[in-house]
């Protein structure tokens, strides 16, 4: 549900971006301390970036769910180190 909501927000935001006014900051000479240069942003690049960000968010949510499911199973089986008083102690 969160990813669908985020995807709809980003999609609506992209509709308002006009190619001639949208800009993105590109680091130029970051090591030498020179300022960044602004260049026109390509709407297709913005769409690709937002799509990748949304997809990575979904991957993070899936991985976090899987991690918590595994921890719950380990805790229910009391599979942590016997020298530890609880699963929480084992995790920390």
JSON list of C-alpha atoms in Angstrom, two decimals:
[
{"chain": "A", "resi": 1, "resn": "UNK", "atom": "CA", "xyz": [0.00, 0.00, 0.00]},
{"chain": "A", "resi": 2, "resn": "UNK", "atom": "CA", "xyz": [2.79, 2.46, 0.87]},
{"chain": "A", "resi": 3, "resn": "UNK", "atom": "CA", "xyz": [4.58, 1.88, -2.44]},
{"chain": "A", "resi": 4, "resn": "UNK", "atom": "CA", "xyz": [1.37, 2.45, -4.42]},
{"chain": "A", "resi": 5, "resn": "UNK", "atom": "CA", "xyz": [0.79, 5.69, -2.53]},
{"chain": "A", "resi": 6, "resn": "UNK", "atom": "CA", "xyz": [4.39, 6.81, -3.13]},
{"chain": "A", "resi": 7, "resn": "UNK", "atom": "CA", "xyz": [4.19, 5.84, -6.81]},
{"chain": "A", "resi": 8, "resn": "UNK", "atom": "CA", "xyz": [1.00, 7.91, -7.27]},
{"chain": "A", "resi": 9, "resn": "UNK", "atom": "CA", "xyz": [2.56, 10.94, -5.55]},
{"chain": "A", "resi": 10, "resn": "UNK", "atom": "CA", "xyz": [5.69, 10.73, -7.70]},
{"chain": "A", "resi": 11, "resn": "UNK", "atom": "CA", "xyz": [3.67, 10.19, -10.87]},
{"chain": "A", "resi": 12, "resn": "UNK", "atom": "CA", "xyz": [1.59, 13.29, -10.17]},
{"chain": "A", "resi": 13, "resn": "UNK", "atom": "CA", "xyz": [4.71, 15.31, -9.38]},
{"chain": "A", "resi": 14, "resn": "UNK", "atom": "CA", "xyz": [6.32, 14.31, -12.66]},
{"chain": "A", "resi": 15, "resn": "UNK", "atom": "CA", "xyz": [3.29, 15.62, -14.57]},
{"chain": "A", "resi": 16, "resn": "UNK", "atom": "CA", "xyz": [4.06, 19.11, -13.25]},
{"chain": "A", "resi": 17, "resn": "UNK", "atom": "CA", "xyz": [7.71, 19.09, -14.30]},
{"chain": "A", "resi": 18, "resn": "UNK", "atom": "CA", "xyz": [8.29, 21.10, -17.45]},
{"chain": "A", "resi": 19, "resn": "UNK", "atom": "CA", "xyz": [11.50, 20.07, -19.25]},
{"chain": "A", "resi": 20, "resn": "UNK", "atom": "CA", "xyz": [12.68, 23.66, -19.74]},
{"chain": "A", "resi": 21, "resn": "UNK", "atom": "CA", "xyz": [12.34, 24.60, -16.06]},
{"chain": "A", "resi": 22, "resn": "UNK", "atom": "CA", "xyz": [13.32, 21.37, -14.30]},
{"chain": "A", "resi": 23, "resn": "UNK", "atom": "CA", "xyz": [16.93, 21.25, -13.15]},
{"chain": "A", "resi": 24, "resn": "UNK", "atom": "CA", "xyz": [19.10, 18.82, -11.34]},
{"chain": "A", "resi": 25, "resn": "UNK", "atom": "CA", "xyz": [22.34, 19.50, -9.50]},
{"chain": "A", "resi": 26, "resn": "UNK", "atom": "CA", "xyz": [25.34, 17.70, -10.88]},
{"chain": "A", "resi": 27, "resn": "UNK", "atom": "CA", "xyz": [28.56, 17.67, -8.81]},
{"chain": "A", "resi": 28, "resn": "UNK", "atom": "CA", "xyz": [31.34, 19.33, -10.76]},
{"chain": "A", "resi": 29, "resn": "UNK", "atom": "CA", "xyz": [34.84, 19.29, -9.30]},
{"chain": "A", "resi": 30, "resn": "UNK", "atom": "CA", "xyz": [33.63, 18.27, -5.85]},
{"chain": "A", "resi": 31, "resn": "UNK", "atom": "CA", "xyz": [37.17, 17.39, -4.79]},
{"chain": "A", "resi": 32, "resn": "UNK", "atom": "CA", "xyz": [38.50, 20.84, -5.74]},
{"chain": "A", "resi": 33, "resn": "UNK", "atom": "CA", "xyz": [35.70, 22.67, -3.91]},
{"chain": "A", "resi": 34, "resn": "UNK", "atom": "CA", "xyz": [34.15, 24.25, -7.01]},
{"chain": "A", "resi": 35, "resn": "UNK", "atom": "CA", "xyz": [30.41, 24.89, -6.97]},
{"chain": "A", "resi": 36, "resn": "UNK", "atom": "CA", "xyz": [27.89, 22.54, -8.57]},
{"chain": "A", "resi": 37, "resn": "UNK", "atom": "CA", "xyz": [26.58, 23.31, -12.04]},
{"chain": "A", "resi": 38, "resn": "UNK", "atom": "CA", "xyz": [22.85, 23.17, -12.81]},
{"chain": "A", "resi": 39, "resn": "UNK", "atom": "CA", "xyz": [21.75, 21.57, -16.06]},
{"chain": "A", "resi": 40, "resn": "UNK", "atom": "CA", "xyz": [18.30, 20.91, -17.50]},
{"chain": "A", "resi": 41, "resn": "UNK", "atom": "CA", "xyz": [16.86, 17.63, -16.26]},
{"chain": "A", "resi": 42, "resn": "UNK", "atom": "CA", "xyz": [15.57, 15.05, -18.70]},
{"chain": "A", "resi": 43, "resn": "UNK", "atom": "CA", "xyz": [11.99, 14.01, -17.76]},
{"chain": "A", "resi": 44, "resn": "UNK", "atom": "CA", "xyz": [12.77, 10.43, -18.82]},
{"chain": "A", "resi": 45, "resn": "UNK", "atom": "CA", "xyz": [15.76, 10.39, -16.45]},
{"chain": "A", "resi": 46, "resn": "UNK", "atom": "CA", "xyz": [13.59, 11.73, -13.62]},
{"chain": "A", "resi": 47, "resn": "UNK", "atom": "CA", "xyz": [10.96, 9.06, -14.32]},
{"chain": "A", "resi": 48, "resn": "UNK", "atom": "CA", "xyz": [13.62, 6.33, -14.32]},
{"chain": "A", "resi": 49, "resn": "UNK", "atom": "CA", "xyz": [15.13, 7.60, -11.06]},
{"chain": "A", "resi": 50, "resn": "UNK", "atom": "CA", "xyz": [11.79, 7.84, -9.29]},
{"chain": "A", "resi": 51, "resn": "UNK", "atom": "CA", "xyz": [10.79, 4.39, -10.50]},
{"chain": "A", "resi": 52, "resn": "UNK", "atom": "CA", "xyz": [14.06, 2.92, -9.23]},
{"chain": "A", "resi": 53, "resn": "UNK", "atom": "CA", "xyz": [13.67, 4.67, -5.86]},
{"chain": "A", "resi": 54, "resn": "UNK", "atom": "CA", "xyz": [10.14, 3.32, -5.48]},
{"chain": "A", "resi": 55, "resn": "UNK", "atom": "CA", "xyz": [11.26, -0.18, -6.44]},
{"chain": "A", "resi": 56, "resn": "UNK", "atom": "CA", "xyz": [14.13, -0.06, -3.94]},
{"chain": "A", "resi": 57, "resn": "UNK", "atom": "CA", "xyz": [11.71, 1.08, -1.22]},
{"chain": "A", "resi": 58, "resn": "UNK", "atom": "CA", "xyz": [9.56, -1.95, -1.97]},
{"chain": "A", "resi": 59, "resn": "UNK", "atom": "CA", "xyz": [12.64, -4.22, -1.81]},
{"chain": "A", "resi": 60, "resn": "UNK", "atom": "CA", "xyz": [13.60, -2.74, 1.57]},
{"chain": "A", "resi": 61, "resn": "UNK", "atom": "CA", "xyz": [10.09, -3.33, 2.94]},
{"chain": "A", "resi": 62, "resn": "UNK", "atom": "CA", "xyz": [10.10, -6.93, 1.70]},
{"chain": "A", "resi": 63, "resn": "UNK", "atom": "CA", "xyz": [13.55, -7.59, 3.21]},
{"chain": "A", "resi": 64, "resn": "UNK", "atom": "CA", "xyz": [12.57, -6.01, 6.53]},
{"chain": "A", "resi": 65, "resn": "UNK", "atom": "CA", "xyz": [9.40, -8.15, 6.67]},
{"chain": "A", "resi": 66, "resn": "UNK", "atom": "CA", "xyz": [11.45, -11.28, 5.92]},
{"chain": "A", "resi": 67, "resn": "UNK", "atom": "CA", "xyz": [14.01, -10.36, 8.60]},
{"chain": "A", "resi": 68, "resn": "UNK", "atom": "CA", "xyz": [11.32, -9.81, 11.23]},
{"chain": "A", "resi": 69, "resn": "UNK", "atom": "CA", "xyz": [9.61, -13.08, 10.28]},
{"chain": "A", "resi": 70, "resn": "UNK", "atom": "CA", "xyz": [12.90, -14.97, 10.71]},
{"chain": "A", "resi": 71, "resn": "UNK", "atom": "CA", "xyz": [13.58, -13.29, 14.06]},
{"chain": "A", "resi": 72, "resn": "UNK", "atom": "CA", "xyz": [10.06, -14.15, 15.26]},
{"chain": "A", "resi": 73, "resn": "UNK", "atom": "CA", "xyz": [10.61, -17.80, 14.27]},
{"chain": "A", "resi": 74, "resn": "UNK", "atom": "CA", "xyz": [14.02, -17.91, 15.98]},
{"chain": "A", "resi": 75, "resn": "UNK", "atom": "CA", "xyz": [12.50, -16.41, 19.12]},
{"chain": "A", "resi": 76, "resn": "UNK", "atom": "CA", "xyz": [9.57, -18.86, 19.18]},
{"chain": "A", "resi": 77, "resn": "UNK", "atom": "CA", "xyz": [11.99, -21.78, 18.81]},
{"chain": "A", "resi": 78, "resn": "UNK", "atom": "CA", "xyz": [14.32, -20.26, 21.42]},
{"chain": "A", "resi": 79, "resn": "UNK", "atom": "CA", "xyz": [17.11, -20.80, 18.91]},
{"chain": "A", "resi": 80, "resn": "UNK", "atom": "CA", "xyz": [19.43, -18.10, 20.18]},
{"chain": "A", "resi": 81, "resn": "UNK", "atom": "CA", "xyz": [22.67, -18.82, 22.04]},
{"chain": "A", "resi": 82, "resn": "UNK", "atom": "CA", "xyz": [21.84, -20.71, 25.29]},
{"chain": "A", "resi": 83, "resn": "UNK", "atom": "CA", "xyz": [24.18, -18.42, 27.22]},
{"chain": "A", "resi": 84, "resn": "UNK", "atom": "CA", "xyz": [21.95, -15.46, 26.40]},
{"chain": "A", "resi": 85, "resn": "UNK", "atom": "CA", "xyz": [18.86, -14.78, 28.53]},
{"chain": "A", "resi": 86, "resn": "UNK", "atom": "CA", "xyz": [16.65, -13.84, 25.55]},
{"chain": "A", "resi": 87, "resn": "UNK", "atom": "CA", "xyz": [16.48, -13.42, 21.81]},
{"chain": "A", "resi": 88, "resn": "UNK", "atom": "CA", "xyz": [16.71, -9.63, 22.29]},
{"chain": "A", "resi": 89, "resn": "UNK", "atom": "CA", "xyz": [20.05, -10.05, 24.06]},
{"chain": "A", "resi": 90, "resn": "UNK", "atom": "CA", "xyz": [21.28, -12.32, 21.27]},
{"chain": "A", "resi": 91, "resn": "UNK", "atom": "CA", "xyz": [20.26, -9.76, 18.63]},
{"chain": "A", "resi": 92, "resn": "UNK", "atom": "CA", "xyz": [22.04, -6.89, 20.33]}
]
